[in-house]
Structures are given as structure tokens and as C-alpha cells.
Amino acid sequence: MGEHDSPELLRGTLDLLILKALVSGPRHGYAIAHHLKTVSEDVLQVGESSLYPALQRLLLRGWVKAHWGTSDNNRRARYYTLTAAGRKQLELERSEFDRIVIAIHKVLATP
Amino acid sequence: MRSLFRRLWYLLRERRAQADLSEEMAFHREMKARELEEAGADSVEARREARRTLGNTTLAHDQVRDVWVPHALQGISQDFRLGLRTLASTPSVSAAAIFSLALGIGANTAIFSLIDSLLLRDLPVRDPGRLVMLSDGSDQHWDHWSYPVWREIHSRHQLFDGTLAWAGARFDLSSGGESKYINGIWVSGSYFDVLGVRPLLGRTISESDDAAGGGSNAPVAVISYAFWQHHFGGDPDVIGRGLTLNRVALTIVGVAPRGFFGTDVGHAFDVAVPASGPANGPTVSIMARLRTDQTIDAATAMLRAIQPEIREATLPAGWPPAFLAQYLKAPFTVFTLEPAAQGVSGLRERFVRPLLAILIIVALVLLVACANVANLSLARAMARRRELGMRLALGASTWRLMRQLIAESIVVASGGAAAGLAAAPWIADRLTKQLSTTIPVRAPNAMTGTVFLDTSIDGRVLLFAVALTFLTLVIFGTVPAWRASRVAPMDALVEHRQPRWGRSVWRTTDVLIAVQVAVSMALIASASLLVRTLTALETRPLGFDRQGLLVATVETQHASVSPERRAALYNQALDAVRRLPDVADAALSFLPAVVEGSILAQPIQSVSGAPSLPARRGANAALNFISPGWFQTMKIPLIAGRDVGPQDRVDSPQVAVVNEAFARKFLRAANPVGHTVRFFQPGPPPAPVEIVGLVRDSVYGGLRSQIEATIYLPVAQRSGGWLPFLSLDLSIRSRSQQVGALEKKVAQTIESVNPDVSVTVHPVSDYVSDSLVQERLVAMLAGGFAVLALALAAIGLYGVTAYAVARRRTEIGIRIALGASPANVVRTIVSRLATLICIGITAGVVTSLWSSRYLGSLLYGVRPGDPANLAGAITVLVLTATIAAWTPVRAALRTDPVSTVRCN
């Protein structure tokens, strides 16, 4: 992992964030990383060594599809698209995530 | 499941996927660098920074691979590559292993594919599961109906989702004289449509073609793909061309699709012709397609309900009233529907037992081959003990070592399976050719004797082959792998350590050798029983002289000969043949002397002066019709009384000649001459028939069958309600033993009498050899495979002995140095082997005694547990073992004590 990498994420959270990043439309790997970084105001900086295995995991499960396209600056880039199964998974993981975050808050809130 | 496919897809294009990943990460880095540059960094600095932030790309590659390929499976391709290399380093041993497995798997698959296509395969038609067959409900499943019966059923459209009828036939392709028969089927107009068979070219036969005289398009024919190819050379303009069958000109209107062979499994049709062509239509088999809402029982019930009205409507014309009364109430022919998805076949019953016997034999051969390959792998593993120990010492896991050896076994097994599977259709085709007979079966609607079975590899056969391969893999692959995994790291270091596992490997090898000996012993014993069966049948006294005897079959069915003139025509043909200079004798008969499987049974009510017979059924005698001089022609001796003669005519009292078996069965072996016989016949009691002669016994049906109690009636006295014979056989005694030249002359002579009759001429030896088709096939295969198993076992024994000698070289050297006698040395090596062989032979004797109970029904003239037979098999095995062990033992005796001791 890179030096400026984001703090360790909860297991599976990266998958959730990637799925979420793809809701607005197909993105290539760099755009996903960039998106996560900007939206999180530089808190979440995802390195290649975690982003790409995560993307492959999503491919294997059939939650995203990949195809080669042309980027804004006319370069060949691989774009990832959310599949129907991926959308469903996002909903599922999202509520699960909320549940866990609330639970963690409750634990931390105890005196 | 889906993700499994995605994984496989990934594995297939892994290199490409990794390249994609590199490319997209390079793109990522570049974008990152550009971003930093835009933020103000200089370009070199930006690149370095980008690479630093993004982390370890090699790690990313590995992690991506981990996502797709489960960790436990990584390195598999490495295992296989290494396995291939190891196998290639001992090419002859590996080739022997692959070859013996290929032979075993190929033979098993071939036999199974024959069984599959004869018994299990569905007809290549639309929705075969809903086809049913109309039978008479008897145990024989008799399924031949008159064409009017079919018309009645067919006209009741509401009964089924379509009905069809067909009859096998031999069509004569020649325009006269010696016949050239091809396989034909008479079909109803609905045949192709109801089966759902679409034509490849032109059209199929339609309802309008199926009318007397040939419908509006005149007589038409649909030809099969194979006939189109070999007779018309695949001519695309074949539609509209003419074809003359049975002297009738037909027009070809269509070509059937490639895979469609008809509805008779075992025969492939060449030409299909509408059934209404012949005067009354042929006797047909009837199939129906059940509606989707119909069960077979409901359909049967419905048919039975209308059976009386169908009988009423289909009274045969020209039958005596007594016969008609019987037809109306016949209790034996109750409409019964049977599933017919696999079509019908007259061959099933005949060949299933022999094929199953052969399947067991080839399975045993495969077992021997597996044992051999297991021994080879074990020996290989032993030889690599140091290498394996070294790898273990360096930290390889046991699982990894086992995987390595299993990968080798998989390579051997798949190589064997691939070769075997490639050879299987070829082997199956050869075997199918062996099933064919020169002379067609004498049965209603029989086609020619050529047997066709679709031996292409279908899913079931493939599954069988794969399962078989897996099984062989388990048998020969796991034991060596497991054994080798118990190597100790110490083995790598100590050259002459005799490791613990070494001894237990020995034990495994011992078991394998004993199994090989036992199985080959059992195979040799069974094969010799089967070969002796064949010899016994081939040399069986037939009761007549088979040398220089020809049979010419004269058929008048399709000739423009009126029924009244047929008798005269047969006699003219007989006279013409008798005048040939090379012909010593000739006579007519209805059946030739040897006919596989057909017995014309005559129910007998009573014989005068004999014990009375069961009142309702009487007893059966075999029946044949003969002309004067037939016994003389056949050289069947007349014992008492006289032959039938020219004085026995339609208007003179009925006479008969019987054989000794008849006298034994009905008259307690008393002289039958002068006694009278009453036949069972519907209607008024027939006049008694006087027995005027007694002849010696002779074979009546196939060579296997017992001598039948036989009654011979004069051809000339056949009358009453009977139609004249459609065909008769001329038995011809040649003056010389060489009958080949006479065959043609006889055919030409009969053709010159009337160019319209169909003639086929065969020496009686053809009938004899056709009668033994299955025995010959079984004996040939059993013998061949037994020799093969023996050879494999010999190779195994040789290997084990050679290995034992090599392993104990030092010990032998020391013994010789200390003055051991050659006999002593031999004993040292051979004692263990001898024990193994004895155990194997004992097990083999037990196995063959046990298995011969199942062989019993295939045997003739030999007893299953014949001690001489077993003794012979034991001798063969001991001899083989001695030969196999000879070379290594001799090498042991020549061991130079000095050099072996110095070696250490």
C-alpha cells in the first residue's frame, strides 16, 4: 500500500464504495479512485494494489462488467459498469453497513 | 455456478487478462502523474510520486490472481508440465502405459456403444418418448399386422396424435436373374410426417402417394442419405430420377436426412416406398404417437374397446370360413401398446447376451491394464525416491508431491482415454460388420443380412468413457501417489537404505501381480471354453452331407407369375438345374437344412397307435415341405419305408416322412411307417396323413438347436386353403467339391426359365457360417482379449522380476561370492514370484468356476467347469510366467560378485 493510503477500511467497505461510485455511470479505475478521493475530501486514497483486486472480485461475482473504451483524453481505458446484480448488492450492503456503523457508534457512545 | 464459469473463462485467457490489468494500471499511473503535474510538480518528479502513491503493482497482479484462482489450485499447470516432462523422459514405458489404457478404454467404449445403439438409444426422430408400438400382448411381442388393420386404426384420427406403419423388405435392384437385394421399407403415407423426419432434398412420402397403383405421382420412392451417396454418388439432381425395384419403375422424390436409418434398430433402409403398392399391402408394424394428455394404458384401453369392430372390418379375403371364425375371436392377438422410443429390433434378443459377455471380458482386460500401469507408476515412483525425498527435505508438502504424481497419472489416463475414444467408433464398426450375415434372416419383413448400428459417440457413450477413465485413474493412479507420499526425507540421503515404505510398496505390487495373474487365468479359461464351443458347433455332425451342396432360393412373389402357375415354374426350374452337367442331384424344399431361428411348427393332435397327446394343444413337430429325391440330394439316409414320390399328388392320399426324433417323441421309437398322423387345424377335422418313410435325424434350425422331431410333407400335396408357396429352395448336390463356379451357372439357368423370378444362390456352408455369427464373434474377441491380458500380465511379471533382481544385486553378488549354487540363487529370486503366481492361479480357478455359471448359456459341447480346460489354462499361465521371468533370472545368475561388491 502507498504511503498516503487511506486509513484501513472495514472489510468489504471498499467494494461498497466502488459500487456506489459506479451508480452515476461507467467509470475507469482512475476515475473511481479520483472520485473517492475528491468526494471524501482526500481522506480515502485508494492504491492500485487494493483497487484493482477489488474490481476483479466484483467482476468475478458479476456485480460489475468491464469493457474497453476511450477516455476523455483519447486514451484506451477500461470502464466498469454496474450490473443489475451489482445494484441489488449495493442496496444490501448499504443497509448492512448502516447497521454496523450504528452499532459501532452505540458501543463507542457508552461511557 | 456462474462464477465457476467466469473462473474457467479467466483461466483460459489468463495471459490476456494480466496484460489488460497491466495496461489499465499504466493508464492509472499516467493519469495520476498528469494530475500531479497540473498541480505544479515537474514531470519526472510527478511520475516518481505517482508510482510511490500507488503501491506495489506486482503485488496487485498476484492479488488479482488470488481472486480468480483458489490458492490450493495454483501451480497446477506447473504440476502438469512437470508430469509431461517426467513421462517424456521414459518414452517407451509411458507409451506402453498409454497404449494399454487406450486399448482397454477403446474396447470398452466400443462394446458399450454397440449396446447403447442396440438397446438404449432413442430413435433419431421428433419426440421419440411419445411413440408407442402395437403388439399382440403375447410374450413374443408379435407386432405384425395386416395392412387393412392399420388402415382401420389410421382412419380413426381421434385416437392418437398420428399413426404410422411400415414393413421391412428386401428390394431387388436387378432387372432379372440373380438378385441384388437392398434394404427397403414399405411405409404408410404418414410415416415421415408422424415421425417428424424432414427431407434433406425434395419431399417425403405423403398420404396421397400411399394408394394402390402409386397415387397421382405414379409410384414414388424416398432414398436414404447413404444410398444417395453410394448409389447416386450424391448427385444433387437425383430428384425425379428413376429406380427399378422388384421390376417396378419408381420415381425418386426425396432424400432422407443423414442420421435417419428408419425404425428398425440394427438395419438401415436404402429405399422407402409407399406400402399400398403391393396388392394387399404387406404385413406391417404399427406405431402411434400418443397425444400429450394420453397415457399408454388409457390408449391401450381405448384400442381394445374398438378391436372387435376392427376385426369385423378386416376379414381377410379368400380364407376358409373356419379360419375366419378363429380370426374374429382369436384370443392371442389382443391390442397392446408398448413404449417404442428406442424403435424395434429383431437383433436385440440375439446379441444382448453375447455383447454383455464381451463387455465383461473387456472390462477385465482393462483391469489388467490398470494393474500394469499402476505397477509401472509404482516402479517409477520407487526410482524417484531420492528426488521425492529431496523435495520433501527442502520443504515441499506431501500434498504437493501427491499432486505431482496424480498429475502424471491424469496425463496418462487422458492420453489413453483420448486414443481409446478415437478408436472406439472404428472398433465398433468392425464389430458391426462381424454381426452381418450373408443370407437374410428368414422372417416376415426381414431386410438383408447387413447389420447397421449407429456407432457414433453420443452423450451417453461419452459419459461412459469419461466415467471409465476416472475409474481407471482411481485404480491405477491413487495407490502409487499415496505410497510415494510416504517417502521419508531420509531417503534422499541414504542410497541403499531399504525404507519401510519400500516393503509396503512391494506388498502393493504383489497384490497387483496376483490380480493380473488371476484375471488373465480366468480370461484364458473362459476364452478356451468359447473357442471350443465354436469348434464343436462348426464340426457338429449335421445329419446331411454339407460338402458340395448349394441352396438356390427362388422367389416368385414379385414376378408376373400367376399363383396357379407357380408350382409349375418351380418344377421347370428344378428340371433345368438337374440337366446341368455338374449337378448330381437336386430337389425342392420349403426350408433349407440350416436356417437360424425359424421353425415351422405343426401342431399334432394324435398319432395312431401312440400314447395320447394333451387334448387341447397336442404336441408340436417341426415341418418342412419337400419334393421327391430331397433326402437323396441331402444324403440323409432313408431307414425304413419310402421317400415321397411322383405318385403323391394333390388328389392322392396324404403322406408324410418323419425322422427318428419324431419316432422317439411320439411313438416310443417304434417304427412309424404305416402309422397315421392327425394335425390340428381349425374347422372340420382333416384327413389323417399316413407315414410312409423314416429318415435319419438331421439338423433343422440353427446349429445350436437340438434335433427336432420333424415331419416332411410333399410339396405337391399342399392344397386346401393354402396359397401356393411364394418361394421355394432348390437344394443342389454338385458333382465336384468346388461349388463356386456352379453358383453362377445355377442362377443363369433359373433366370433362363423365367427372367422374372428372383434368385439367390449360396453354398450351404454360408448358411452354416451365418448360423454361427455370434459364436464366432464371441470366441474371436474372447480369445483375442485373453491373449492380450496374458501379454499384459507377462509384461508385469517381467517388470517385477527384473526389478527384484536389480534391487537385490548386491545380495545376490554376495551369495554367489560365498558359494551359493545357481539353483539356490534362482530359488531366492523366484520363490516369491512362484508364491504370487500360485495365489493368482488359485484365485483365477475360483473366478473361472464362478463366472462359468454365467457363460453356461453361451456354451455348446463343453462343460463350464471342465477340469482339462482349467489344467490347460494353468499350463499356459505357468509357461508364460516362466518365459517372462527367464531373462531377469538369467541376468541374476550372471551377476559378477566382484563388481557388485566393489560398487559399494
mmCIF file with all atom_site columns, N, CA, C and O in Angstrom, chain B residues 318-337:
data_model
loop_
_atom_site.group_PDB
_atom_site.id
_atom_site.type_symbol
_atom_site.label_atom_id
_atom_site.label_alt_id
_atom_site.label_comp_id
_atom_site.label_asym_id
_atom_site.label_entity_id
_atom_site.label_seq_id
_atom_site.pdbx_PDB_ins_code
_atom_site.Cartn_x
_atom_site.Cartn_y
_atom_site.Cartn_z
_atom_site.occupancy
_atom_site.B_iso_or_equiv
_atom_site.pdbx_formal_charge
_atom_site.auth_seq_id
_atom_site.auth_comp_id
_atom_site.auth_asym_id
_atom_site.auth_atom_id
_atom_site.pdbx_PDB_model_num
ATOM 1  N N  . GLY B 1 318 ? -60.653 -64.554 -49.026 1.00 0.00 ? 318 GLY B N  1
ATOM 2  C CA . GLY B 1 318 ? -60.177 -65.826 -49.534 1.00 0.00 ? 318 GLY B CA 1
ATOM 3  C C  . GLY B 1 318 ? -59.803 -66.834 -48.466 1.00 0.00 ? 318 GLY B C  1
ATOM 4  O O  . GLY B 1 318 ? -59.245 -67.875 -48.780 1.00 0.00 ? 318 GLY B O  1
ATOM 5  N N  . TRP B 1 319 ? -60.059 -66.531 -47.205 1.00 0.00 ? 319 TRP B N  1
ATOM 6  C CA . TRP B 1 319 ? -59.766 -67.514 -46.161 1.00 0.00 ? 319 TRP B CA 1
ATOM 7  C C  . TRP B 1 319 ? -60.940 -68.472 -46.031 1.00 0.00 ? 319 TRP B C  1
ATOM 8  O O  . TRP B 1 319 ? -62.091 -68.065 -46.182 1.00 0.00 ? 319 TRP B O  1
ATOM 9  N N  . PRO B 1 320 ? -60.670 -69.754 -45.675 1.00 0.00 ? 320 PRO B N  1
ATOM 10 C CA . PRO B 1 320 ? -61.782 -70.668 -45.406 1.00 0.00 ? 320 PRO B CA 1
ATOM 11 C C  . PRO B 1 320 ? -62.569 -70.156 -44.198 1.00 0.00 ? 320 PRO B C  1
ATOM 12 O O  . PRO B 1 320 ? -61.985 -69.538 -43.302 1.00 0.00 ? 320 PRO B O  1
ATOM 13 N N  . PRO B 1 321 ? -63.913 -70.420 -44.170 1.00 0.00 ? 321 PRO B N  1
ATOM 14 C CA . PRO B 1 321 ? -64.769 -69.893 -43.098 1.00 0.00 ? 321 PRO B CA 1
ATOM 15 C C  . PRO B 1 321 ? -64.258 -70.260 -41.707 1.00 0.00 ? 321 PRO B C  1
ATOM 16 O O  . PRO B 1 321 ? -64.337 -69.449 -40.786 1.00 0.00 ? 321 PRO B O  1
ATOM 17 N N  . ALA B 1 322 ? -63.728 -71.469 -41.566 1.00 0.00 ? 322 ALA B N  1
ATOM 18 C CA . ALA B 1 322 ? -63.268 -71.885 -40.239 1.00 0.00 ? 322 ALA B CA 1
ATOM 19 C C  . ALA B 1 322 ? -62.153 -70.964 -39.742 1.00 0.00 ? 322 ALA B C  1
ATOM 20 O O  . ALA B 1 322 ? -62.096 -70.611 -38.564 1.00 0.00 ? 322 ALA B O  1
ATOM 21 N N  . PHE B 1 323 ? -61.263 -70.569 -40.659 1.00 0.00 ? 323 PHE B N  1
ATOM 22 C CA . PHE B 1 323 ? -60.174 -69.671 -40.297 1.00 0.00 ? 323 PHE B CA 1
ATOM 23 C C  . PHE B 1 323 ? -60.720 -68.304 -39.900 1.00 0.00 ? 323 PHE B C  1
ATOM 24 O O  . PHE B 1 323 ? -60.233 -67.662 -38.978 1.00 0.00 ? 323 PHE B O  1
ATOM 25 N N  . LEU B 1 324 ? -61.761 -67.871 -40.630 1.00 0.00 ? 324 LEU B N  1
ATOM 26 C CA . LEU B 1 324 ? -62.333 -66.553 -40.358 1.00 0.00 ? 324 LEU B CA 1
ATOM 27 C C  . LEU B 1 324 ? -62.951 -66.495 -38.969 1.00 0.00 ? 324 LEU B C  1
ATOM 28 O O  . LEU B 1 324 ? -62.775 -65.509 -38.242 1.00 0.00 ? 324 LEU B O  1
ATOM 29 N N  . ALA B 1 325 ? -63.642 -67.583 -38.598 1.00 0.00 ? 325 ALA B N  1
ATOM 30 C CA . ALA B 1 325 ? -64.269 -67.620 -37.273 1.00 0.00 ? 325 ALA B CA 1
ATOM 31 C C  . ALA B 1 325 ? -63.199 -67.450 -36.205 1.00 0.00 ? 325 ALA B C  1
ATOM 32 O O  . ALA B 1 325 ? -63.357 -66.704 -35.233 1.00 0.00 ? 325 ALA B O  1
ATOM 33 N N  . GLN B 1 326 ? -62.085 -68.120 -36.428 1.00 0.00 ? 326 GLN B N  1
ATOM 34 C CA . GLN B 1 326 ? -60.993 -68.031 -35.472 1.00 0.00 ? 326 GLN B CA 1
ATOM 35 C C  . GLN B 1 326 ? -60.416 -66.613 -35.428 1.00 0.00 ? 326 GLN B C  1
ATOM 36 O O  . GLN B 1 326 ? -60.090 -66.084 -34.371 1.00 0.00 ? 326 GLN B O  1
ATOM 37 N N  . TYR B 1 327 ? -60.330 -65.993 -36.613 1.00 0.00 ? 327 TYR B N  1
ATOM 38 C CA . TYR B 1 327 ? -59.779 -64.643 -36.705 1.00 0.00 ? 327 TYR B CA 1
ATOM 39 C C  . TYR B 1 327 ? -60.585 -63.679 -35.839 1.00 0.00 ? 327 TYR B C  1
ATOM 40 O O  . TYR B 1 327 ? -60.044 -62.816 -35.153 1.00 0.00 ? 327 TYR B O  1
ATOM 41 N N  . LEU B 1 328 ? -61.905 -63.857 -35.856 1.00 0.00 ? 328 LEU B N  1
ATOM 42 C CA . LEU B 1 328 ? -62.774 -62.918 -35.140 1.00 0.00 ? 328 LEU B CA 1
ATOM 43 C C  . LEU B 1 328 ? -62.620 -63.011 -33.628 1.00 0.00 ? 328 LEU B C  1
ATOM 44 O O  . LEU B 1 328 ? -62.790 -62.032 -32.922 1.00 0.00 ? 328 LEU B O  1
ATOM 45 N N  . LYS B 1 329 ? -62.326 -64.226 -33.127 1.00 0.00 ? 329 LYS B N  1
ATOM 46 C CA . LYS B 1 329 ? -62.256 -64.308 -31.678 1.00 0.00 ? 329 LYS B CA 1
ATOM 47 C C  . LYS B 1 329 ? -60.832 -64.537 -31.163 1.00 0.00 ? 329 LYS B C  1
ATOM 48 O O  . LYS B 1 329 ? -60.620 -64.554 -29.956 1.00 0.00 ? 329 LYS B O  1
ATOM 49 N N  . ALA B 1 330 ? -59.882 -64.678 -32.089 1.00 0.00 ? 330 ALA B N  1
ATOM 50 C CA . ALA B 1 330 ? -58.515 -65.006 -31.694 1.00 0.00 ? 330 ALA B CA 1
ATOM 51 C C  . ALA B 1 330 ? -58.112 -64.367 -30.373 1.00 0.00 ? 330 ALA B C  1
ATOM 52 O O  . ALA B 1 330 ? -58.007 -63.149 -30.268 1.00 0.00 ? 330 ALA B O  1
ATOM 53 N N  . PRO B 1 331 ? -57.911 -65.201 -29.366 1.00 0.00 ? 331 PRO B N  1
ATOM 54 C CA . PRO B 1 331 ? -57.609 -64.633 -28.046 1.00 0.00 ? 331 PRO B CA 1
ATOM 55 C C  . PRO B 1 331 ? -56.142 -64.226 -27.943 1.00 0.00 ? 331 PRO B C  1
ATOM 56 O O  . PRO B 1 331 ? -55.740 -63.587 -26.987 1.00 0.00 ? 331 PRO B O  1
ATOM 57 N N  . PHE B 1 332 ? -55.365 -64.607 -28.951 1.00 0.00 ? 332 PHE B N  1
ATOM 58 C CA . PHE B 1 332 ? -53.918 -64.384 -28.824 1.00 0.00 ? 332 PHE B CA 1
ATOM 59 C C  . PHE B 1 332 ? -53.494 -62.999 -29.280 1.00 0.00 ? 332 PHE B C  1
ATOM 60 O O  . PHE B 1 332 ? -52.381 -62.595 -29.074 1.00 0.00 ? 332 PHE B O  1
ATOM 61 N N  . THR B 1 333 ? -54.388 -62.323 -29.983 1.00 0.00 ? 333 THR B N  1
ATOM 62 C CA . THR B 1 333 ? -53.964 -61.051 -30.548 1.00 0.00 ? 333 THR B CA 1
ATOM 63 C C  . THR B 1 333 ? -54.740 -59.904 -29.942 1.00 0.00 ? 333 THR B C  1
ATOM 64 O O  . THR B 1 333 ? -55.628 -59.345 -30.561 1.00 0.00 ? 333 THR B O  1
ATOM 65 N N  . VAL B 1 334 ? -54.421 -59.603 -28.687 1.00 0.00 ? 334 VAL B N  1
ATOM 66 C CA . VAL B 1 334 ? -55.093 -58.501 -28.008 1.00 0.00 ? 334 VAL B CA 1
ATOM 67 C C  . VAL B 1 334 ? -54.243 -57.250 -28.201 1.00 0.00 ? 334 VAL B C  1
ATOM 68 O O  . VAL B 1 334 ? -53.053 -57.250 -27.873 1.00 0.00 ? 334 VAL B O  1
ATOM 69 N N  . PHE B 1 335 ? -54.858 -56.216 -28.755 1.00 0.00 ? 335 PHE B N  1
ATOM 70 C CA . PHE B 1 335 ? -54.119 -54.962 -28.970 1.00 0.00 ? 335 PHE B CA 1
ATOM 71 C C  . PHE B 1 335 ? -53.440 -54.506 -27.685 1.00 0.00 ? 335 PHE B C  1
ATOM 72 O O  . PHE B 1 335 ? -54.093 -54.335 -26.650 1.00 0.00 ? 335 PHE B O  1
ATOM 73 N N  . THR B 1 336 ? -52.155 -54.317 -27.737 1.00 0.00 ? 336 THR B N  1
ATOM 74 C CA . THR B 1 336 ? -51.399 -53.852 -26.576 1.00 0.00 ? 336 THR B CA 1
ATOM 75 C C  . THR B 1 336 ? -50.376 -52.835 -27.062 1.00 0.00 ? 336 THR B C  1
ATOM 76 O O  . THR B 1 336 ? -49.694 -53.076 -28.059 1.00 0.00 ? 336 THR B O  1
ATOM 77 N N  . LEU B 1 337 ? -50.296 -51.715 -26.358 1.00 0.00 ? 337 LEU B N  1
ATOM 78 C CA . LEU B 1 337 ? -49.314 -50.707 -26.757 1.00 0.00 ? 337 LEU B CA 1
ATOM 79 C C  . LEU B 1 337 ? -48.073 -50.822 -25.880 1.00 0.00 ? 337 LEU B C  1
ATOM 80 O O  . LEU B 1 337 ? -48.179 -51.048 -24.673 1.00 0.00 ? 337 LEU B O  1
#
